[in-house]
Short mmCIF file of C-alpha atoms in Angstrom, two decimals:
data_model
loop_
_atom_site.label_atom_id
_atom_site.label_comp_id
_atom_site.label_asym_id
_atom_site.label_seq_id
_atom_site.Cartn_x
_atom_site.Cartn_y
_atom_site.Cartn_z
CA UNK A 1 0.00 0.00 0.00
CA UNK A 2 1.36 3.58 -1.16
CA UNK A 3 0.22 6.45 1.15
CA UNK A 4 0.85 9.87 0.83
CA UNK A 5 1.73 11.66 3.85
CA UNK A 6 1.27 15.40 5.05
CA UNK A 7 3.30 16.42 8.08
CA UNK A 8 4.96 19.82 9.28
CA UNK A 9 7.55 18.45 11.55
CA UNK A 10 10.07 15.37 11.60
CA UNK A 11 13.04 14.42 13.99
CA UNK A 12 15.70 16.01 14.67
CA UNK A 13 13.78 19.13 14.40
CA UNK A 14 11.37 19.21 16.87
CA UNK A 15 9.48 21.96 17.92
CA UNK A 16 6.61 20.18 19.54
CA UNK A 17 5.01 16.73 20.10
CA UNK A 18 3.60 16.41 16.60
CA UNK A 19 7.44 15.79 15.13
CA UNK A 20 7.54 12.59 17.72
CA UNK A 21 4.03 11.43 16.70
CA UNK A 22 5.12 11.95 13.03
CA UNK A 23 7.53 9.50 13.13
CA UNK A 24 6.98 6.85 15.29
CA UNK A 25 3.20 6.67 12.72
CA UNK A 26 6.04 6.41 9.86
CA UNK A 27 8.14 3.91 11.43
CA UNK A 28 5.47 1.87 12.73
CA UNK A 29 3.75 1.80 9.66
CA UNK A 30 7.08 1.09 8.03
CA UNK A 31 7.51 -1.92 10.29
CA UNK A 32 5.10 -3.95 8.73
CA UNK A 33 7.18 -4.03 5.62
CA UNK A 34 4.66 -3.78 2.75
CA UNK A 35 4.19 0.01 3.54
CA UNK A 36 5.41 2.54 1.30
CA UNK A 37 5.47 6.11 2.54
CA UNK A 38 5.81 9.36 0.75
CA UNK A 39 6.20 12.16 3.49
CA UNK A 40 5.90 15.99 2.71
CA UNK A 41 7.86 18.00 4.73
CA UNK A 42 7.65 21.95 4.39
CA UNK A 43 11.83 22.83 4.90
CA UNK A 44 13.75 19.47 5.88
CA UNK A 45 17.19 19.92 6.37
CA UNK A 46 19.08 16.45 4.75
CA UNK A 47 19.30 14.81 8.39
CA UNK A 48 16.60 13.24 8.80
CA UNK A 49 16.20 9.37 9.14
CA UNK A 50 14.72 8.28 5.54
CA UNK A 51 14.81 4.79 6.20
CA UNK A 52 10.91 4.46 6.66
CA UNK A 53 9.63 7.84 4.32
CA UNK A 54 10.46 8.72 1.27
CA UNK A 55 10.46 12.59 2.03
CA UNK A 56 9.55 15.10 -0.97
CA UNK A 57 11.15 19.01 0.86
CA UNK A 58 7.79 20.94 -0.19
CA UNK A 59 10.09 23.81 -0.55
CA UNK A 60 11.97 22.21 -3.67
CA UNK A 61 8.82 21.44 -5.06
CA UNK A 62 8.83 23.75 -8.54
CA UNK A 63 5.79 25.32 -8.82
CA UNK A 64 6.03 27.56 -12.19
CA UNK A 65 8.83 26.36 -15.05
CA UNK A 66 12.41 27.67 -14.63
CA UNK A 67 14.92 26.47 -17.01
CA UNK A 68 17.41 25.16 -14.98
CA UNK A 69 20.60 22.38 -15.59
CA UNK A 70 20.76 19.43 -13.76
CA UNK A 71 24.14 20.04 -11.71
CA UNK A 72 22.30 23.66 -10.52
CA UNK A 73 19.45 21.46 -9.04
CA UNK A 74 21.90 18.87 -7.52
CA UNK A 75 23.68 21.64 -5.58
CA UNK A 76 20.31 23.34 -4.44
CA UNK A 77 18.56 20.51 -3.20
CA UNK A 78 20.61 17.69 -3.73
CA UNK A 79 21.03 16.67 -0.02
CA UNK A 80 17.08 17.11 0.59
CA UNK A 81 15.47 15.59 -2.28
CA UNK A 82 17.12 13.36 -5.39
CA UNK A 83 17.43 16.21 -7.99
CA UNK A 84 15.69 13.76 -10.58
CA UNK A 85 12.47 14.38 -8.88
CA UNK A 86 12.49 17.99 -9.40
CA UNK A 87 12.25 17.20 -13.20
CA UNK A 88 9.56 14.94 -12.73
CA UNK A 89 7.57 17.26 -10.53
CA UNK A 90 7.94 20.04 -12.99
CA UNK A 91 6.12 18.50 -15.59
CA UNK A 92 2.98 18.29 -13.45
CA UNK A 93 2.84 22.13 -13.16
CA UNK A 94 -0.77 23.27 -13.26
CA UNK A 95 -1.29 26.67 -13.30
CA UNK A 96 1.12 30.11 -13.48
CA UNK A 97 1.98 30.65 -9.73
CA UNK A 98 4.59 33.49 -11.13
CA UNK A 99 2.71 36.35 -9.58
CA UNK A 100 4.02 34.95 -6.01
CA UNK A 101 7.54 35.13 -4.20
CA UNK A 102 9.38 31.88 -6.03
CA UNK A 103 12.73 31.03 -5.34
CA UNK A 104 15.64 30.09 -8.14
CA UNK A 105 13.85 26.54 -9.08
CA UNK A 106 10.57 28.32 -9.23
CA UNK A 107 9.54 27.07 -5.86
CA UNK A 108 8.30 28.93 -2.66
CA UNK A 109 10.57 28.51 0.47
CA UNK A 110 9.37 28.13 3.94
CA UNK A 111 10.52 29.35 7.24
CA UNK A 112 10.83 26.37 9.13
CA UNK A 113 8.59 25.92 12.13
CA UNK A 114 5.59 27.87 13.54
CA UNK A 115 6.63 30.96 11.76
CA UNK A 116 4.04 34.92 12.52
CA UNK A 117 3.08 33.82 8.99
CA UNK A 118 2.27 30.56 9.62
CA UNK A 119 -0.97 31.25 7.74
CA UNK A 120 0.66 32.08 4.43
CA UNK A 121 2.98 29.04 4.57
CA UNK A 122 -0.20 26.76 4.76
CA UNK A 123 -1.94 28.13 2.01
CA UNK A 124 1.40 27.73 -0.11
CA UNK A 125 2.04 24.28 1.35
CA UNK A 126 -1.62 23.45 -0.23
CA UNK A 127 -0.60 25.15 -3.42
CA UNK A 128 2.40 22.94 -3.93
CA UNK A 129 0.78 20.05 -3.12
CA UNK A 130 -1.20 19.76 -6.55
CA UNK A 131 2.24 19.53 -8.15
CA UNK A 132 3.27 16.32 -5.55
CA UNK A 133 -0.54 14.92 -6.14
CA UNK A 134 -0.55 14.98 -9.94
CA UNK A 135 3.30 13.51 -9.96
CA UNK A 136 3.07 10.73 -7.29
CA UNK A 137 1.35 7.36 -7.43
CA UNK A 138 -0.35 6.09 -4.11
CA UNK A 139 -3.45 4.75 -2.23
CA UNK A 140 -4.43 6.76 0.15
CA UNK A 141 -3.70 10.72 2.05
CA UNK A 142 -2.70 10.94 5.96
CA UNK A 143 -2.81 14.41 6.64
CA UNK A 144 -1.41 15.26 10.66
CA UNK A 145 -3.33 18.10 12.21
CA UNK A 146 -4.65 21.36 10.82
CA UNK A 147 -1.67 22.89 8.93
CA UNK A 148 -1.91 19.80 6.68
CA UNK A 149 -5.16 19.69 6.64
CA UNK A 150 -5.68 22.34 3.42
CA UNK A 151 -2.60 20.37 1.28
CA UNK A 152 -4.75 16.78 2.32
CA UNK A 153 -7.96 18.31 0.70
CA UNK A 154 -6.39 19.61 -1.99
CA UNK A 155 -4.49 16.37 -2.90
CA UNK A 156 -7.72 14.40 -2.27
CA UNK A 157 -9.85 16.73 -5.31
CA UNK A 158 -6.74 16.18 -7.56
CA UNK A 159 -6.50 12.45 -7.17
CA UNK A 160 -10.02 11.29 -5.91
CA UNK A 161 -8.16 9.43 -3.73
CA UNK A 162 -9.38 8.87 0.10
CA UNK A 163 -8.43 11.42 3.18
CA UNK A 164 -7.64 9.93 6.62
CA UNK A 165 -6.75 12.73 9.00
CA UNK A 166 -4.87 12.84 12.18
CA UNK A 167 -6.38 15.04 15.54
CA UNK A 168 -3.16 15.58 17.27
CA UNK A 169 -4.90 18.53 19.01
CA UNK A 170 -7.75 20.99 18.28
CA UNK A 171 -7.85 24.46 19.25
CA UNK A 172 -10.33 24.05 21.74
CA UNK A 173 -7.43 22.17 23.55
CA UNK A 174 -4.81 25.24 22.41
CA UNK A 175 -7.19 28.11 24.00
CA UNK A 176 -9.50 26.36 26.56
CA UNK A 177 -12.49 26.87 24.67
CA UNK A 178 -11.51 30.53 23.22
CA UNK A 179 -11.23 29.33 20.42
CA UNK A 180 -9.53 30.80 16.79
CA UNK A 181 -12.34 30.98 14.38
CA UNK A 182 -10.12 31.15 11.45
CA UNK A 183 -8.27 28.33 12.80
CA UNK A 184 -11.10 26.32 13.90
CA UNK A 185 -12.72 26.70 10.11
CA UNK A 186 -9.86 24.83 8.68
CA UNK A 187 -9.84 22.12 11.28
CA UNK A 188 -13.76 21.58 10.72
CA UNK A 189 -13.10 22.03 6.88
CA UNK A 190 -10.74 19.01 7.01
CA UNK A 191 -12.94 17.16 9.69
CA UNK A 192 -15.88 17.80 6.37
CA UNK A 193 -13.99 16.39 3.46
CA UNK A 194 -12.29 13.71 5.51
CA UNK A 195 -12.82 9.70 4.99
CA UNK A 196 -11.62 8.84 8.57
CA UNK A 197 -10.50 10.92 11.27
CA UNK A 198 -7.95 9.50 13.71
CA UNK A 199 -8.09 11.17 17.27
CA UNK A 200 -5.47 10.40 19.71
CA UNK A 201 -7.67 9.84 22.40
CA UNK A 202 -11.55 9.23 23.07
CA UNK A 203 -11.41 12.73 24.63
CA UNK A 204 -9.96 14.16 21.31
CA UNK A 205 -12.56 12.14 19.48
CA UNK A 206 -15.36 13.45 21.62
CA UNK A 207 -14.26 17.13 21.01
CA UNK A 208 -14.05 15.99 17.78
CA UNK A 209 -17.81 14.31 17.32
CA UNK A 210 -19.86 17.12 19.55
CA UNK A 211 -17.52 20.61 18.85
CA UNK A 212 -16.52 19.61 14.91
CA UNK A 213 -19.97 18.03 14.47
CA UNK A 214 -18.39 15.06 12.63
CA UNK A 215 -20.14 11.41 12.39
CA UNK A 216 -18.89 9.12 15.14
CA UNK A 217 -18.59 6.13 12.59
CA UNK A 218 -15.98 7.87 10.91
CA UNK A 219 -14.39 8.87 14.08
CA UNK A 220 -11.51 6.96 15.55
CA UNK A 221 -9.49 6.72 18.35
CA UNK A 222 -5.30 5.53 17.50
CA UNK A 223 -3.80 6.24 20.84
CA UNK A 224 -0.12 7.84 20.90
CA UNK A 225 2.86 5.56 21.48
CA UNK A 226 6.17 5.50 21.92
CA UNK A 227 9.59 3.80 20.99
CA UNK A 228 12.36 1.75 22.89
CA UNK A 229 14.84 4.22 23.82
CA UNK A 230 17.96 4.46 22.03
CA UNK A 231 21.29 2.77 23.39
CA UNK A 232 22.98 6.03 23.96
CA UNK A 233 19.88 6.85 25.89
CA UNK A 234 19.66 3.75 28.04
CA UNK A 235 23.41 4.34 29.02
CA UNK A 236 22.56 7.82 30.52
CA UNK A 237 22.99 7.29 34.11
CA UNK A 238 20.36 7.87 36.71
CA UNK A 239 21.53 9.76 39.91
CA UNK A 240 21.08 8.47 43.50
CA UNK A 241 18.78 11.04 45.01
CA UNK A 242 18.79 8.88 48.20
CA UNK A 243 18.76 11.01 51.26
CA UNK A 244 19.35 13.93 49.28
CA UNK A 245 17.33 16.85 47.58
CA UNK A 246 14.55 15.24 45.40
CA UNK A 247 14.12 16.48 41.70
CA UNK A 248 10.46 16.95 40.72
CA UNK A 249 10.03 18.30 37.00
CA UNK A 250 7.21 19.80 34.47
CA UNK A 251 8.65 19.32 30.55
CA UNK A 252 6.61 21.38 28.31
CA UNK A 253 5.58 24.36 26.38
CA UNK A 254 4.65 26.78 28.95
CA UNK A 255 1.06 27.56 27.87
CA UNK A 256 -2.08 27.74 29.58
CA UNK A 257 -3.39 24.49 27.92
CA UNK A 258 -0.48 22.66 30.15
CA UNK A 259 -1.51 24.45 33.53
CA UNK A 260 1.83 25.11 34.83
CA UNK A 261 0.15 27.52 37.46
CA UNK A 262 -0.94 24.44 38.90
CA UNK A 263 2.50 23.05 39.01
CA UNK A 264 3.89 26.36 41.00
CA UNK A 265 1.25 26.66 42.96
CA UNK A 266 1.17 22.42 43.88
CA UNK A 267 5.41 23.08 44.65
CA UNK A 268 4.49 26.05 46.92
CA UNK A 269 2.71 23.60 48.92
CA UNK A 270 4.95 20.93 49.01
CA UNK A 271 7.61 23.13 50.09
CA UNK A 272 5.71 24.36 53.40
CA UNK A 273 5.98 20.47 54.67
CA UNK A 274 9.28 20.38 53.35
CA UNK A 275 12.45 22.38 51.58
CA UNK A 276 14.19 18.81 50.43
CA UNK A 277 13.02 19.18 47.13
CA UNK A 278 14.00 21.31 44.23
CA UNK A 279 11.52 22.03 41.34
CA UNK A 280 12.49 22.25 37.35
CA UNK A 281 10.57 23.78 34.99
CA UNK A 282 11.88 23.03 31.64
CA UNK A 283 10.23 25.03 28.49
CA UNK A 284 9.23 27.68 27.14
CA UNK A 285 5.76 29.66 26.22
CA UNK A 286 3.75 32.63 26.83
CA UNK A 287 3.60 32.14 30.28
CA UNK A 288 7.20 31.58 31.14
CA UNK A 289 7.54 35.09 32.71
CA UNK A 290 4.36 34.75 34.47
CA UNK A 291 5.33 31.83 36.04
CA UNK A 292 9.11 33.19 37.28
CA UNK A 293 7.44 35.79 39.14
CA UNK A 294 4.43 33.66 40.35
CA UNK A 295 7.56 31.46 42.33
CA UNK A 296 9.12 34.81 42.88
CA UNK A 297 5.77 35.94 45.03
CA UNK A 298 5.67 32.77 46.57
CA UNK A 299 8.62 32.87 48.07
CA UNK A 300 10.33 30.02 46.23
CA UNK A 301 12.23 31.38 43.91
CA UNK A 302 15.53 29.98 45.15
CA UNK A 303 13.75 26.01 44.75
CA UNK A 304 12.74 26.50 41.03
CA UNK A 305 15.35 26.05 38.25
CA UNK A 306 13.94 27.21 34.93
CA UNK A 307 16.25 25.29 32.47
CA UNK A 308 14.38 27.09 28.64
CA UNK A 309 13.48 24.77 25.55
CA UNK A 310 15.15 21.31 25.57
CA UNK A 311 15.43 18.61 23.09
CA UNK A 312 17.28 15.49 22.06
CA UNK A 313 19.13 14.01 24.53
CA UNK A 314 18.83 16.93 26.85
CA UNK A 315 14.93 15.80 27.71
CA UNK A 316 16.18 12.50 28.40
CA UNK A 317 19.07 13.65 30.87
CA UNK A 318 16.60 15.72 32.52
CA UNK A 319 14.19 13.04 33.21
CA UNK A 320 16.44 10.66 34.32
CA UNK A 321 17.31 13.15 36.66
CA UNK A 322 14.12 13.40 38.30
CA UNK A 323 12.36 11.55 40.97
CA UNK A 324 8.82 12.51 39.65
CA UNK A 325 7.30 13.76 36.55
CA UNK A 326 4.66 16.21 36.42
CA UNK A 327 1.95 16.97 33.43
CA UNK A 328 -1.07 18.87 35.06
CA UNK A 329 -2.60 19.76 31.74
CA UNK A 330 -5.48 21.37 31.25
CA UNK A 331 -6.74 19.93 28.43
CA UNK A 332 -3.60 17.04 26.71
CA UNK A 333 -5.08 15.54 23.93
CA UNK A 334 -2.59 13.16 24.35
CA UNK A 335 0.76 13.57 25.81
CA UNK A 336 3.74 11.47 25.18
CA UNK A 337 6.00 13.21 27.55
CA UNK A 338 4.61 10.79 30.43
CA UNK A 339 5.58 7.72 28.45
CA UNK A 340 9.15 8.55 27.89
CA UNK A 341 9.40 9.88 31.70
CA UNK A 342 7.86 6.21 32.51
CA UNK A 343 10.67 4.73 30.01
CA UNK A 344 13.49 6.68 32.23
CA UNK A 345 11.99 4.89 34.85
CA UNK A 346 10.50 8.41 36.48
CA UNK A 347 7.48 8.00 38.69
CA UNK A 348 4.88 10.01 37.14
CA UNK A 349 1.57 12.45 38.07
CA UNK A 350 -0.41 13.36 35.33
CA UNK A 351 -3.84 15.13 35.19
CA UNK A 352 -7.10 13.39 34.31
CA UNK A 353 -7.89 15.57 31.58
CA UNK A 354 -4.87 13.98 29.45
CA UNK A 355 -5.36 11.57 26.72
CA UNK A 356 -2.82 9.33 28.04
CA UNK A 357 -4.71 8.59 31.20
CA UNK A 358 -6.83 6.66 28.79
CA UNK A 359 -3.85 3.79 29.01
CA UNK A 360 -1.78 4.53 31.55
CA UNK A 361 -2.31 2.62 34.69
CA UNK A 362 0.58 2.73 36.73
CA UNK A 363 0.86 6.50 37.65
CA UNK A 364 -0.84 9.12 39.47
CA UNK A 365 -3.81 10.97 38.04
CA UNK A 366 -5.06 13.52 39.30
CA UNK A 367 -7.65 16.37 38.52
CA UNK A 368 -5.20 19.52 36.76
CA UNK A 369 -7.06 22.29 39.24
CA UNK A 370 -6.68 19.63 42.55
CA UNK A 371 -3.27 21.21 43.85
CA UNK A 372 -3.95 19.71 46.92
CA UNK A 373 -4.11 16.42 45.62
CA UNK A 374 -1.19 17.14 43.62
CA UNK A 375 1.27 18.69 46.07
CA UNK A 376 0.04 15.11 48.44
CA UNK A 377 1.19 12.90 45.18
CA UNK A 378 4.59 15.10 44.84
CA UNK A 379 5.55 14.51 48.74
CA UNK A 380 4.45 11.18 48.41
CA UNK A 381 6.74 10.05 45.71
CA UNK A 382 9.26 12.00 47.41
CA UNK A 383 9.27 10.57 50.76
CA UNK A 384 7.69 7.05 50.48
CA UNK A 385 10.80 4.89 48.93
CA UNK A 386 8.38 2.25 48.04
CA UNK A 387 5.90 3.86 46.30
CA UNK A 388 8.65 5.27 44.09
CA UNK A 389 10.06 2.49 43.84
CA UNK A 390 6.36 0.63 42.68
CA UNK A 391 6.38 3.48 40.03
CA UNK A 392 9.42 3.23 38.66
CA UNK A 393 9.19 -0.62 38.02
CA UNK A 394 5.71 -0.76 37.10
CA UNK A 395 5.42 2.05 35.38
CA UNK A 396 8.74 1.34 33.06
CA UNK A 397 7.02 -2.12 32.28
CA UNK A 398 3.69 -0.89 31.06
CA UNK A 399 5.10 1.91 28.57
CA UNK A 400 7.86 -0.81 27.43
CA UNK A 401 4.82 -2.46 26.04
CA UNK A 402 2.86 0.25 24.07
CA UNK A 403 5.03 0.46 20.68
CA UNK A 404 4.30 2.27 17.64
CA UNK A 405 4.28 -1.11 15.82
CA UNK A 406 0.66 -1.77 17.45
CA UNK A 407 -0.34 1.95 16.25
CA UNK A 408 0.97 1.30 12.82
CA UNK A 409 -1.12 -2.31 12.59
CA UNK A 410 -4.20 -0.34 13.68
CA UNK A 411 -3.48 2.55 10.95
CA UNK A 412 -2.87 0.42 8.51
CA UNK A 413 -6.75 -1.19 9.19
CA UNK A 414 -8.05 2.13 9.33
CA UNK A 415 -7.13 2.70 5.79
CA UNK A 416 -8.18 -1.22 4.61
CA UNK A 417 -11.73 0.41 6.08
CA UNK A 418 -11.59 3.16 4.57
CA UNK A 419 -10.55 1.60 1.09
CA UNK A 420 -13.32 -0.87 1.27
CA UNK A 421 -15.79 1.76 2.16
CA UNK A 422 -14.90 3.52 -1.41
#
């Protein structure tokens, strides 16, 4: 089976959780060894792993003719795309995009990211997508969340072929309720024109059925996974925090969908019954400043270590350096942070209102506004050596059985479905 895939976001570049889903979806998909995947990226850089996508760079995607030698294209986007393709793609020009801002190949370059015009770059992500539709031979589209969404639709009217769409989120998640209307047009435009929709949890799929107005029997839900940790990730130590300062940590964008109030104000409690514990807050958001002086006015400034945006091996040092893990979001539709802190072996809280509470078992869950509940979990962890320990174990061998494999077996049924059903 030949799919065509949309995504915004791939390893090593990660600027959120949608690069992780992205590719453990493409590897697990890949797994099953009859799976061919053709992955559009907006700006790749040449260092990503290609062994389970062949990735098209969006932005080396020719959209109007330019008369250009073969050794030229092999030194522009030779180490992000096999120059051959370029030719091939440029005979499936459609219309004259020359009144736009095209680079040398006659293409339109991206920023990279969540750029202020982040609008702009999915309406010309769309546009060059009728070029990859009309060139590429496949089966079905997988478009992942709403900048996709437009290019997945577009591709879908070209080829007739069917849409499956991934929820990673939905801005009712984003702005607790408030939500963008221009934003939430083109998520309920893709919801419309969509074959299947794959939420990542049953909450997502809820929001998804009684916000988006969408048919539950098209409606599913593929829970998040996640995969065995590299070597040179197992070997990085854990410290002995035995009868010495505990390490709790929050790891995440520092927004008001992923409460981190909740998570200063939980700390200033747990600090009243005790100053053995030191708090990191690693991330960065909106509310970053907010929350430096919120521990400021509570008095526990000198307890809180704010650490900025981590990735890589950095988030993997960092848990293993921690005694707990804390995600009191307000509204997760997922959340695969708690599965990798579970893989370090870190004894984890996380708030009911995440999609991962769904299939997590051995953790703590409590209610994201509860800080009293929350701050009793924290000194728990902290001071009862066998309930961390019970955590730790347990919790390690439950995640080390939820693999991206298992996702990709269940994808790959989704689209037999939604095959048959044409």
């Amino acid at each position: 089976m030949k799919v065509l895939m949309f995504g915004w976001e791939y390893p090593p570049h990660v600027f959120g959780g949608l690069a992780t889903a992205n590719f453990g979806i493409t590897e697990g998909l890949h797994a099953q060894g009859d799976m061919e995947i053709t992955l559009c990226l907006p700006k790749p850089w040449g260092d990503e792993d290609r062994s389970a996508a062949n990735i098209i760079a969006m932005n080396a995607v020719p959209v109007a003719w330019r008369d250009v030698d073969y050794e030229y294209v092999k030194n522009r986007v030779g180490n992000v795309m096999d120059p051959e393709l370029y030719y091939k793609l440029r005979d499936h020009i459609y219309a004259d995009f020359n009144y736009m801002h095209l680079n040398d190949l006659g293409g339109i370059d991206f920023a990279g990211g969540y750029p202020s015009n982040l609008h702009e770059e999915i309406n010309n992500y769309s546009i060059i997508t009728g070029v990859v539709a009309r060139q590429q031979e496949f089966d079905i589209i997988h478009a992942h969340d709403w900048l996709t969404y437009p290019a997945g639709i577009h591709a879908k009217r070209v080829s007739g072929k069917p849409l499956c769409i991934h929820v990673h989120a939905t801005d009712f998640d984003r702005s607790r309720g408030k939500v963008n209307p221009t934003v939430y047009s083109i998520e309920k435009d893709g919801m419309d024109n969509a074959d299947c929709i794959m939420c990542v949890s049953e909450l997502t799929r809820q929001t998804v059925i009684n916000q988006y107005h969408q048919d539950p029997r098209k409606c599913f839900t593929v829970h998040n996974a996640v995969y065995p940790l590299r070597q040179e990730l197992q070997d990085i130590p854990r410290p002995d925090h035995t009868d010495k300062e505990k390490v709790v940590t929050f790891l995440g964008r520092l927004t008001m969908q992923k409460g981190p109030e909740y998570f200063v104000e939980a700390a200033n409690m747990v600090l009243h019954r005790t100053r053995n514990v030191r708090f990191c807050m690693a991330g960065s958001g909106d509310m970053m400043d907010a929350m430096i002086y919120l521990a400021a006015e509570r008095g526990i400034a000198d307890r809180f270590h704010f650490p900025g945006f981590m990735r890589g091996k950095q988030v993997y040092e960092c848990l293993k350096d921690s005694d707990v893990y804390v995600m009191p979001s307000v509204s997760e539709p997922f959340g695969i942070s708690p599965l990798e802190a579970m893989q370090c072996g870190t004894p984890t809280i996380i708030s009911k209102q995440s999609g991962c509470a769904e299939i997590l078992d051995n953790c703590i869950k409590v209610d994201y506004w509860d800080i009293h509940a929350l701050a009793d979990a924290i000194y728990s962890i902290c001071h009862n050596e066998s309930l961390f320990r019970y955590l730790q174990e347990e919790g390690k061998r439950e995640v080390d059985q939820i693999t991206w494999e298992k996702v990709g077996l269940w994808i790959r049924e989704l689209y037999e479905r939604t095959l048959g059903m044409r």
